[in-house]
Short mmCIF file of C-alpha atoms in Angstrom, two decimals:
data_model
loop_
_atom_site.label_atom_id
_atom_site.label_comp_id
_atom_site.label_asym_id
_atom_site.label_seq_id
_atom_site.Cartn_x
_atom_site.Cartn_y
_atom_site.Cartn_z
CA MET A 1 166.03 190.60 57.96
CA GLN A 2 163.09 190.91 56.48
CA GLY A 3 163.38 194.63 55.74
CA ASP A 4 166.54 194.09 54.40
CA LYS A 5 165.47 191.33 51.82
CA SER A 6 162.50 193.87 51.36
CA SER A 7 164.85 196.93 50.28
CA LYS A 8 166.97 195.43 47.95
CA PRO A 9 164.04 195.01 45.50
CA GLU A 10 163.00 198.29 45.99
CA ARG A 11 166.74 199.30 45.63
CA SER A 12 166.92 197.45 42.46
CA MET A 13 163.78 199.36 40.85
CA GLU A 14 164.68 203.02 42.23
CA LEU A 15 167.93 202.47 40.17
CA ASP A 16 166.27 201.11 36.86
CA GLU A 17 163.97 203.75 36.86
CA LEU A 18 167.99 206.43 37.68
CA LEU A 19 168.96 204.22 34.35
CA LEU A 20 165.62 205.09 32.49
CA HIS A 21 165.74 209.02 33.43
CA GLU A 22 169.61 208.51 32.31
CA GLU A 23 168.91 206.99 28.72
CA ALA A 24 166.00 209.12 27.90
CA ALA A 25 168.19 212.22 29.19
CA LEU A 26 170.58 211.11 26.84
CA ARG A 27 168.62 210.88 23.74
CA ARG A 28 166.60 213.68 23.96
CA GLN A 29 170.63 215.51 24.31
CA ALA A 30 171.31 213.36 21.10
CA ILE A 31 168.67 213.71 18.80
CA ASP A 32 168.43 217.78 21.23
CA ASP A 33 172.91 218.21 19.16
CA GLU A 34 171.74 216.42 16.31
CA ARG A 35 169.35 219.03 15.39
CA ASN A 36 171.13 222.02 15.89
CA MET A 37 174.20 220.03 13.82
CA THR A 38 171.57 219.64 11.30
CA GLU A 39 169.96 222.98 11.69
CA HIS A 40 174.10 224.71 11.76
CA GLU A 41 174.67 222.72 8.58
CA LEU A 42 171.45 224.32 6.70
CA ARG A 43 172.06 227.61 8.49
CA ARG A 44 176.14 227.04 6.99
CA LYS A 45 174.18 225.50 3.14
CA LEU A 46 171.97 228.80 3.19
CA ASN A 47 175.33 231.39 4.21
CA LEU A 48 177.49 229.37 0.51
CA LEU A 49 173.83 229.37 -1.58
CA VAL A 50 173.41 233.29 -0.29
CA ARG A 51 176.93 233.96 -1.17
CA THR A 52 177.06 232.71 -4.60
CA GLY A 53 174.37 234.55 -5.84
CA ALA A 54 175.86 238.19 -4.24
CA ILE A 55 179.01 237.40 -5.87
CA LEU A 56 177.19 236.75 -9.35
CA MET A 57 175.55 240.05 -8.25
CA SER A 58 178.42 242.60 -7.92
CA SER A 59 179.75 240.95 -10.92
CA ASN A 60 176.96 242.36 -12.75
CA ALA A 61 175.91 239.25 -14.54
CA ASP A 62 172.03 239.06 -15.87
CA CYS A 63 169.29 237.96 -13.23
CA ASN A 64 168.48 234.54 -15.96
CA ARG A 65 172.06 233.52 -15.31
CA ILE A 66 172.25 234.47 -11.80
CA MET A 67 168.75 232.20 -11.00
CA ARG A 68 169.79 229.03 -13.02
CA ASN A 69 173.67 228.74 -11.66
CA LEU A 70 172.12 229.06 -7.93
CA ARG A 71 169.00 226.18 -8.45
CA ARG A 72 172.14 223.98 -9.30
CA CYS A 73 174.25 225.61 -6.36
CA GLU A 74 171.20 223.96 -4.38
CA ALA A 75 170.78 221.35 -6.46
CA PHE A 76 174.70 220.88 -4.95
CA LEU A 77 173.76 222.07 -1.45
CA GLY A 78 170.93 218.95 -0.92
CA LEU A 79 168.42 221.78 -0.72
CA PRO A 80 165.03 220.45 -1.62
CA GLU A 81 163.69 222.89 -4.39
CA GLU A 82 160.38 223.28 -3.51
CA TYR A 83 161.17 225.03 0.18
CA VAL A 84 163.52 227.56 -0.85
CA HIS A 85 162.21 230.58 -2.22
CA ILE A 86 165.26 232.92 -3.61
CA HIS A 87 164.74 236.69 -4.18
CA LEU A 88 167.12 238.77 -6.50
CA ASP A 89 167.67 242.93 -5.44
CA TYR A 90 170.49 245.27 -6.99
CA ASP A 91 171.82 245.54 -3.23
CA ILE A 92 170.45 242.40 -1.68
CA ILE A 93 170.02 238.63 -2.09
CA MET A 94 167.58 237.06 -0.01
CA VAL A 95 166.72 233.14 0.65
CA ASN A 96 164.74 231.96 2.74
CA ILE A 97 163.91 227.64 3.22
CA SER A 98 160.69 226.87 5.05
CA ASP A 99 157.73 224.97 5.25
CA GLU A 100 154.72 224.72 7.86
CA ARG A 101 156.76 224.55 10.94
CA HIS A 102 160.25 225.68 9.69
CA SER A 103 161.32 229.05 8.29
CA PHE A 104 164.90 230.45 8.03
CA SER A 105 166.20 233.33 5.89
CA LYS A 106 169.90 234.35 4.75
CA TYR A 107 170.43 237.79 3.87
CA GLN A 108 173.97 239.39 2.22
CA ARG A 109 174.60 243.43 1.12
CA CYS A 110 175.98 243.96 -2.73
CA ASP A 111 177.57 246.93 -1.96
CA HIS A 112 180.22 246.94 -4.78
CA HIS A 113 179.28 246.18 -8.70
CA VAL A 114 182.27 246.06 -11.34
CA ILE A 115 181.84 243.70 -14.37
CA GLU A 116 183.87 240.46 -13.59
CA PHE A 117 183.38 238.13 -16.34
CA THR A 118 185.53 235.51 -15.54
CA VAL A 119 184.28 235.48 -11.53
CA ILE A 120 180.60 235.12 -13.86
CA SER A 121 182.28 232.24 -15.68
CA ARG A 122 183.98 230.21 -13.16
CA VAL A 123 181.57 230.04 -10.81
CA SER A 124 179.64 227.92 -14.00
CA LYS A 125 182.20 225.97 -14.43
CA MET A 126 182.69 225.25 -10.17
CA LEU A 127 179.24 224.94 -9.98
CA TRP A 128 179.02 222.10 -13.07
CA GLN A 129 183.13 220.62 -11.16
CA ALA A 130 182.10 220.32 -7.30
CA LEU A 131 178.34 217.86 -8.94
CA ARG A 132 181.40 216.55 -11.03
CA GLU A 133 183.99 215.68 -8.59
CA ASP A 134 181.87 215.08 -5.72
CA TRP A 135 182.68 218.64 -3.50
CA SER A 136 182.49 218.30 -0.44
CA LEU A 137 181.12 221.62 1.68
CA ASP A 138 184.44 223.08 2.95
CA ARG A 139 186.12 222.27 -0.40
CA TYR A 140 182.67 224.13 -2.09
CA GLU A 141 183.95 226.88 0.23
CA GLU A 142 187.05 227.43 -0.43
CA GLU A 143 186.16 227.81 -3.91
CA LEU A 144 184.03 229.82 -3.11
CA ASP A 145 186.49 232.80 -1.15
CA ALA A 146 189.43 232.87 -4.03
CA LEU A 147 186.58 234.09 -6.75
CA SER A 148 186.67 237.13 -4.18
CA HIS A 149 191.10 237.64 -5.37
CA VAL A 150 190.69 237.00 -8.99
CA PRO A 151 193.32 238.35 -10.37
CA LYS A 152 193.12 241.03 -12.84
CA ASN A 153 194.13 239.38 -16.27
CA TYR A 154 195.53 243.09 -17.63
CA THR A 155 196.67 246.31 -15.89
CA PRO A 156 195.55 249.25 -15.20
CA TRP A 157 197.36 250.55 -17.85
CA MET A 158 196.64 247.37 -20.58
CA ILE A 159 192.98 247.97 -19.95
CA ALA A 160 193.64 251.85 -20.78
CA VAL A 161 194.52 251.77 -23.76
CA ALA A 162 192.64 248.83 -25.00
CA ALA A 163 189.54 251.15 -23.98
CA GLY A 164 191.11 254.07 -25.75
CA PHE A 165 191.76 251.93 -29.27
CA ALA A 166 187.69 251.02 -28.32
CA CYS A 167 187.04 254.36 -28.50
CA GLY A 168 188.94 254.76 -32.04
CA GLY A 169 187.41 252.00 -33.17
CA PHE A 170 184.36 253.43 -32.48
CA CYS A 171 185.00 256.57 -34.06
CA VAL A 172 185.83 254.48 -37.72
CA GLN A 173 181.65 253.15 -37.09
CA PHE A 174 180.90 257.19 -37.15
CA GLY A 175 183.26 257.67 -40.44
CA CYS A 176 186.28 259.47 -39.51
CA ASP A 177 189.68 258.67 -40.79
CA TRP A 178 192.29 256.03 -39.53
CA THR A 179 194.50 258.87 -38.59
CA ALA A 180 191.47 260.62 -36.23
CA PHE A 181 191.14 256.92 -34.81
CA PHE A 182 195.12 258.21 -33.00
CA TYR A 183 192.72 261.00 -31.99
CA ALA A 184 190.53 259.59 -30.61
CA SER A 185 191.93 257.35 -28.42
CA LEU A 186 194.67 259.29 -27.47
CA PRO A 187 191.64 261.26 -24.78
CA ALA A 188 190.08 258.01 -24.23
CA ILE A 189 193.78 256.05 -22.86
CA LEU A 190 194.53 259.26 -20.47
CA GLY A 191 190.55 259.79 -19.50
CA PHE A 192 190.35 256.65 -18.57
CA ARG A 193 193.39 255.75 -17.10
CA LEU A 194 192.35 259.47 -15.23
CA LYS A 195 188.83 257.61 -13.58
CA MET A 196 190.70 254.26 -12.77
CA TRP A 197 192.95 256.45 -10.80
CA LEU A 198 189.88 258.48 -8.88
CA ALA A 199 188.09 255.13 -8.60
CA ARG A 200 190.71 253.78 -7.11
CA HIS A 201 191.02 256.70 -4.16
CA ASP A 202 187.08 256.08 -3.86
CA ILE A 203 185.72 259.17 -5.52
CA ASN A 204 182.89 259.32 -5.46
CA THR A 205 181.81 257.16 -9.25
CA TYR A 206 179.39 259.87 -11.00
CA VAL A 207 182.16 262.95 -10.09
CA ALA A 208 185.59 260.58 -11.64
CA ILE A 209 182.67 260.29 -14.22
CA ALA A 210 182.77 263.84 -15.56
CA VAL A 211 185.67 264.63 -14.57
CA SER A 212 187.49 261.99 -17.18
CA ALA A 213 184.74 262.39 -19.33
CA PHE A 214 186.29 266.44 -19.37
CA LEU A 215 189.29 265.36 -19.66
CA ALA A 216 189.17 263.25 -22.96
CA THR A 217 187.30 266.58 -23.83
CA ILE A 218 189.55 268.97 -23.29
CA LEU A 219 192.50 267.04 -25.32
CA ALA A 220 189.90 265.84 -28.34
CA TRP A 221 189.59 269.37 -29.29
CA LEU A 222 193.09 269.99 -28.01
CA THR A 223 194.50 267.74 -31.53
CA SER A 224 191.56 269.78 -33.39
CA PHE A 225 194.15 272.01 -34.45
CA LEU A 226 196.67 269.98 -36.09
CA SER A 227 194.21 269.77 -38.38
CA LEU A 228 192.06 273.22 -38.34
CA ASP A 229 195.20 275.47 -37.23
CA PRO A 230 196.53 277.16 -40.19
CA GLU A 231 199.93 277.75 -38.64
CA ILE A 232 199.97 274.60 -36.76
CA ALA A 233 199.45 272.92 -38.99
CA ALA A 234 202.06 273.84 -41.53
CA SER A 235 203.91 272.71 -38.70
CA VAL A 236 203.63 269.29 -38.71
CA PRO A 237 203.40 266.37 -40.12
CA ALA A 238 200.90 265.18 -43.42
CA PHE A 239 200.18 262.49 -42.28
CA MET A 240 199.39 264.16 -38.78
CA HIS A 241 197.03 266.50 -41.19
CA SER A 242 193.03 264.56 -40.46
CA ALA A 243 189.46 265.00 -42.82
CA THR A 244 187.50 264.47 -39.80
CA PRO A 245 188.97 266.76 -37.11
CA TYR A 246 185.78 266.30 -34.87
CA HIS A 247 185.15 262.93 -34.73
CA PRO A 248 187.48 262.43 -32.04
CA LEU A 249 185.33 264.32 -29.63
CA MET A 250 182.32 262.25 -30.29
CA ALA A 251 184.16 259.19 -30.01
CA CYS A 252 186.56 260.09 -26.80
CA THR A 253 183.87 259.74 -23.84
CA LEU A 254 182.22 256.66 -25.32
CA PHE A 255 184.40 254.14 -23.23
CA ILE A 256 182.29 255.62 -20.24
CA VAL A 257 178.63 254.22 -21.82
CA PRO A 258 177.72 251.29 -19.64
CA GLY A 259 177.13 248.76 -22.82
CA VAL A 260 176.76 245.95 -20.04
CA PRO A 261 174.62 247.12 -17.72
CA LEU A 262 172.01 248.65 -20.47
CA ILE A 263 172.33 245.14 -21.88
CA ASN A 264 171.28 243.40 -19.29
CA PHE A 265 168.37 245.75 -17.71
CA VAL A 266 166.88 245.71 -20.66
CA SER A 267 167.03 241.07 -20.24
CA ASP A 268 166.24 241.22 -17.09
CA MET A 269 163.48 243.71 -17.91
CA VAL A 270 161.66 241.32 -20.33
CA SER A 271 162.82 238.66 -18.01
CA ASN A 272 160.21 240.01 -15.06
CA HIS A 273 162.94 240.83 -13.15
CA VAL A 274 161.81 244.40 -12.84
CA SER A 275 163.31 245.50 -9.55
CA VAL A 276 167.42 245.16 -10.95
CA GLY A 277 166.02 246.32 -13.82
CA ALA A 278 165.37 249.23 -13.05
CA THR A 279 167.82 249.71 -10.92
CA ARG A 280 169.97 249.45 -13.41
CA ALA A 281 168.84 251.58 -15.92
CA TYR A 282 168.57 254.75 -12.87
CA THR A 283 172.83 253.83 -13.08
CA THR A 284 172.96 253.96 -16.07
CA LEU A 285 171.03 257.15 -17.05
CA MET A 286 173.07 258.81 -13.87
CA MET A 287 176.06 257.52 -15.91
CA LEU A 288 175.47 258.81 -18.64
CA LEU A 289 173.78 262.51 -17.29
CA ALA A 290 177.84 262.49 -14.85
CA MET A 291 179.12 261.95 -18.61
CA SER A 292 177.06 265.31 -20.55
CA PHE A 293 178.57 267.50 -18.19
CA GLY A 294 181.69 266.41 -18.50
CA ILE A 295 181.51 267.18 -22.04
CA VAL A 296 179.23 269.87 -22.59
CA LEU A 297 181.50 272.21 -19.83
CA ALA A 298 184.36 271.21 -22.30
CA ILE A 299 182.53 272.18 -24.76
CA GLN A 300 180.97 275.04 -22.82
CA ILE A 301 185.08 275.91 -21.90
CA CYS A 302 186.27 275.54 -25.47
CA GLY A 303 183.27 277.85 -27.49
CA ILE A 304 183.49 274.72 -29.61
CA ASP A 305 179.80 276.02 -31.71
CA ASN A 306 177.07 273.40 -32.18
CA PHE A 307 178.64 270.57 -33.66
CA VAL A 308 177.03 267.89 -31.66
CA LYS A 309 174.11 268.54 -34.34
CA ASP A 310 175.80 269.85 -37.36
CA LEU A 311 178.45 267.02 -37.47
CA SER A 312 176.93 263.74 -40.10
CA MET A 313 178.02 260.63 -37.80
CA THR A 314 176.56 258.62 -42.09
CA PRO A 315 180.07 256.48 -42.26
CA HIS A 316 181.84 255.88 -46.23
CA ASN A 317 184.28 253.22 -45.15
CA THR A 318 185.33 250.82 -46.47
CA TYR A 319 183.87 246.96 -44.78
CA PHE A 320 188.31 246.13 -43.83
CA ASP A 321 187.65 249.28 -42.36
CA TYR A 322 184.90 248.77 -40.04
CA ALA A 323 185.68 245.53 -39.74
CA LEU A 324 189.24 246.33 -38.40
CA ALA A 325 187.58 248.88 -35.89
CA ALA A 326 184.62 246.33 -34.67
CA ALA A 327 187.43 243.89 -33.86
CA ILE A 328 189.87 246.49 -32.27
CA SER A 329 186.63 247.13 -29.97
CA ALA A 330 185.36 244.27 -29.29
CA MET A 331 188.84 243.15 -27.92
CA GLY A 332 189.91 246.99 -26.59
CA PHE A 333 185.82 246.59 -24.41
CA SER A 334 186.26 242.85 -23.15
CA THR A 335 189.15 244.38 -21.43
CA ILE A 336 187.44 246.16 -19.26
CA TYR A 337 185.60 243.19 -17.98
CA ASN A 338 187.96 241.68 -17.35
CA THR A 339 187.32 238.68 -20.17
CA PRO A 340 189.76 235.33 -20.41
CA ARG A 341 192.45 235.99 -22.55
CA ARG A 342 191.96 233.14 -24.52
CA ILE A 343 189.13 234.43 -25.68
CA LEU A 344 190.03 237.39 -27.31
CA PRO A 345 190.46 236.24 -30.89
CA VAL A 346 187.00 234.64 -30.79
CA LEU A 347 185.96 237.60 -29.49
CA ALA A 348 187.38 239.49 -32.63
CA ILE A 349 185.97 237.65 -34.97
CA SER A 350 182.79 238.04 -33.04
CA GLY A 351 182.74 241.75 -33.40
CA ILE A 352 183.31 241.98 -36.91
CA ILE A 353 180.70 239.77 -38.06
CA ALA A 354 177.12 241.12 -35.68
CA VAL A 355 179.65 245.23 -36.89
CA CYS A 356 179.01 244.21 -40.39
CA THR A 357 175.81 243.47 -39.88
CA ARG A 358 174.47 245.63 -38.30
CA ASN A 359 175.95 248.28 -41.53
CA PHE A 360 175.21 246.23 -43.79
CA VAL A 361 171.30 245.98 -43.18
CA ASN A 362 171.54 249.68 -41.83
CA LEU A 363 173.24 251.88 -44.33
CA GLY A 364 172.11 251.55 -48.32
CA GLU A 365 172.14 253.57 -51.17
CA SER A 366 169.88 256.70 -49.01
CA ASN A 367 172.95 257.53 -47.46
CA GLY A 368 175.27 256.62 -50.46
CA ASN A 369 176.55 252.96 -48.95
CA VAL A 370 176.26 249.76 -49.77
CA GLY A 371 173.67 247.68 -48.10
CA LEU A 372 170.23 246.94 -47.98
CA ASP A 373 168.98 250.03 -46.18
CA GLN A 374 166.76 248.88 -44.08
CA GLY A 375 167.85 251.79 -40.96
CA ILE A 376 169.80 251.42 -37.24
CA ILE A 377 167.17 249.63 -35.63
CA ILE A 378 166.49 246.43 -37.79
CA GLY A 379 170.45 247.06 -38.43
CA SER A 380 171.53 246.27 -34.96
CA PHE A 381 168.54 243.95 -34.40
CA VAL A 382 169.89 241.26 -37.41
CA GLY A 383 173.29 241.77 -36.09
CA SER A 384 173.27 240.89 -32.94
CA ALA A 385 170.69 238.13 -33.49
CA LEU A 386 173.33 237.11 -35.77
CA ILE A 387 175.25 236.87 -32.52
CA SER A 388 174.05 235.74 -30.55
CA LEU A 389 173.30 232.59 -32.45
CA ILE A 390 176.89 232.05 -32.70
CA ALA A 391 177.82 232.28 -29.09
CA THR A 392 175.45 229.61 -28.32
CA ARG A 393 177.62 227.59 -29.97
CA GLN A 394 180.86 229.52 -29.31
CA MET A 395 179.93 228.74 -25.11
CA VAL A 396 180.14 224.79 -26.09
CA TRP A 397 182.75 224.94 -28.15
CA HIS A 398 185.32 226.97 -25.67
CA ASN A 399 182.98 226.35 -22.96
CA ILE A 400 182.17 229.86 -21.28
CA PRO A 401 178.90 231.50 -20.85
CA HIS A 402 177.18 233.68 -23.47
CA GLN A 403 176.68 237.01 -22.47
CA VAL A 404 181.22 236.83 -21.72
CA ILE A 405 181.10 236.00 -25.64
CA ALA A 406 177.95 237.74 -27.23
CA ILE A 407 177.94 240.75 -25.56
CA PRO A 408 181.26 242.53 -26.04
CA ALA A 409 180.40 241.53 -29.60
CA VAL A 410 177.49 243.87 -30.12
CA ILE A 411 178.84 246.44 -27.62
CA PRO A 412 180.28 248.50 -30.97
CA MET A 413 176.92 248.48 -31.10
CA ILE A 414 176.04 249.97 -28.28
CA PRO A 415 174.71 254.02 -29.97
CA GLY A 416 176.88 255.81 -27.29
CA VAL A 417 176.09 258.94 -30.01
CA LEU A 418 172.06 259.02 -30.09
CA MET A 419 172.20 259.30 -26.65
CA TYR A 420 175.10 261.80 -26.06
CA ARG A 421 173.33 263.73 -28.01
CA SER A 422 170.16 263.58 -26.98
CA LEU A 423 170.78 264.31 -23.43
CA PHE A 424 172.87 267.17 -25.10
CA GLY A 425 170.36 268.75 -26.78
CA PHE A 426 168.44 268.83 -23.64
CA ILE A 427 170.95 270.22 -21.78
CA GLU A 428 171.85 272.51 -24.61
CA MET A 429 167.56 273.63 -25.46
CA THR A 430 166.89 277.39 -25.57
CA GLY A 431 163.91 277.55 -26.25
CA VAL A 432 163.46 277.68 -30.53
CA VAL A 433 161.26 275.85 -32.08
CA GLY A 434 161.32 272.53 -32.33
CA GLU A 435 164.45 271.72 -30.36
CA LEU A 436 162.77 269.23 -28.34
CA THR A 437 161.15 267.31 -31.11
CA VAL A 438 165.12 266.98 -31.88
CA ALA A 439 166.36 265.80 -28.80
CA PHE A 440 163.18 263.54 -28.50
CA ASN A 441 164.36 261.83 -31.51
CA TYR A 442 167.64 260.63 -30.79
CA GLY A 443 166.03 259.80 -27.37
CA ILE A 444 163.64 257.26 -28.72
CA LYS A 445 166.06 255.73 -31.87
CA ALA A 446 168.83 255.88 -29.31
CA SER A 447 166.43 253.36 -26.55
CA LEU A 448 165.44 251.53 -29.44
CA VAL A 449 168.62 250.49 -30.83
CA ILE A 450 169.79 249.43 -27.17
CA LEU A 451 166.44 247.45 -26.66
CA PHE A 452 166.93 245.32 -30.07
CA ILE A 453 170.29 244.87 -29.41
CA ALA A 454 168.89 243.83 -26.13
CA LEU A 455 166.22 241.37 -27.29
CA GLY A 456 168.88 240.42 -30.70
CA VAL A 457 170.98 238.94 -27.89
CA ALA A 458 168.21 237.20 -25.40
CA ILE A 459 165.73 235.72 -27.73
CA PRO A 460 167.82 233.61 -30.01
CA ASN A 461 169.50 232.69 -26.84
CA ILE A 462 166.12 231.55 -24.87
CA PHE A 463 165.10 229.94 -27.86
CA VAL A 464 168.10 227.82 -28.21
CA ARG A 465 168.62 227.49 -24.12
CA ARG A 466 165.08 225.90 -24.34
CA MET A 467 166.18 223.23 -27.05
CA ILE A 468 168.89 222.27 -24.12
CA GLU A 469 167.47 222.77 -21.23
CA PRO A 470 165.95 219.43 -21.03
CA LYS A 471 169.93 217.63 -21.85
CA SER A 472 170.78 219.99 -19.09
CA MET A 473 168.31 218.95 -17.08
CA LEU A 474 168.94 215.50 -17.48
CA ARG A 475 172.30 215.63 -16.74
CA LEU A 476 172.17 217.97 -13.96
CA LEU A 477 169.44 215.08 -11.93
CA LYS A 478 172.09 212.24 -12.64
CA LEU A 479 174.92 214.12 -11.15
CA VAL A 480 173.00 214.83 -7.97
CA GLN A 481 171.10 211.51 -7.75
CA ALA A 482 174.55 210.16 -7.48
CA ARG A 483 175.80 212.72 -4.65
CA ARG A 484 172.64 211.94 -2.59
CA THR A 485 173.11 207.55 -3.08
CA LYS A 486 176.66 208.17 -1.92
CA HIS A 487 176.34 210.69 1.72
CA ASN A 488 172.46 210.60 1.92
CA GLU A 489 173.44 214.82 2.04
CA MET A 490 169.33 215.47 1.54
CA THR A 491 168.73 218.32 4.32
CA HIS A 492 165.15 218.34 5.65
CA LEU A 493 163.38 220.14 7.12
CA SER A 494 161.38 217.68 9.13
CA GLU A 495 164.58 216.60 10.63
CA LEU A 496 164.18 220.04 13.29
CA SER A 497 161.33 219.12 14.27
#
């Protein structure tokens, strides 16, 4: 009987030990489950962060804007800023979060780059709205998915017609009459529509550019016969005669000039995002070379004798003509970038201010015009700086990013003719003394104009942003603190140990 009595405590002790082991195992499993859940949530947040950056890069946002939006995104996601490391490249976005014991990384490629101002604008609004309305991760992911299917604000033919008229506006800036405006616009419309068709059928980008430039130049050359050939000129009405029949040849392909990448290239280089800026520069140069190849081939076939170097581009139009052409060009090019329709009147006015300011500072008595006669470089800088200052206020009034307003407004000031003349000069070089100097002169002048346009857009925005950044940061911190207090969703790497 005593054996039976002594065995009961032993069995009780064994049972207690077994229960303790099971409880410890369950506790360890709960910790593992919590750690796995935390790790899974962390990886999900990193995925959302890197996707946001990839969408902005693919939409051709400048690197400063991408970094600002990613910092807001990491604040919304509850990621500790001191542990988050972001690297931007033109073709890939890399994000890492790490401390002394942990490291998690996420990469995403950016295979397609299309200028999408609507997407850039929506991302900025979406992040502020997510913080203000306390979105869940599921809601944010749904909105992020929707950005992949943003509809076009304009039909393909609407874009082609608007881009064509934008080239006609460029032609007026060079000094053509309004008859030549239409002779530059029609070839540009058909050339741009062909480029869109080739892109839709996955034809190489540079091949599509060369082919569309070739077609546009041939068509512009054919329109010159309406004014230059006596028999044809006699058979058409007088209003179809142009006093500047060769000007359309210089403007009909300027829908190809990549104004946004050019400005972003300089902005990124100045902001120390050298690798992205350099890649944008190489891409731009390849596009210009492809365009020049198509134009030169058309000129050789048509037998046009060196009109590029001899044709005067000094305008002698009225400022009303400049203003109307600038408005047409600013709105026309903005449709290529899928700019929201509601902002088109703002862009028209902004384009008028930028171009007329540039022309007033640039032109003067030395070339038979009214103005300060300070040259195209200073004129371009003053015009772009002024419109950038105006855009810093308009972006608040219209709740739209600075880039969406400022860049389309200064696109009509891009020196497409100077770039084209420089490349054409190198291609057509025959060894005559002075040819190299002329080609370099055009190239250096074009580069300086682009540099000063980009600086004019960037510098006022940088200074104004520094003034408003503290208020923006305070607003962001308040929203983040309210979100953390409500949900305590801050991710701590120590929880993964």
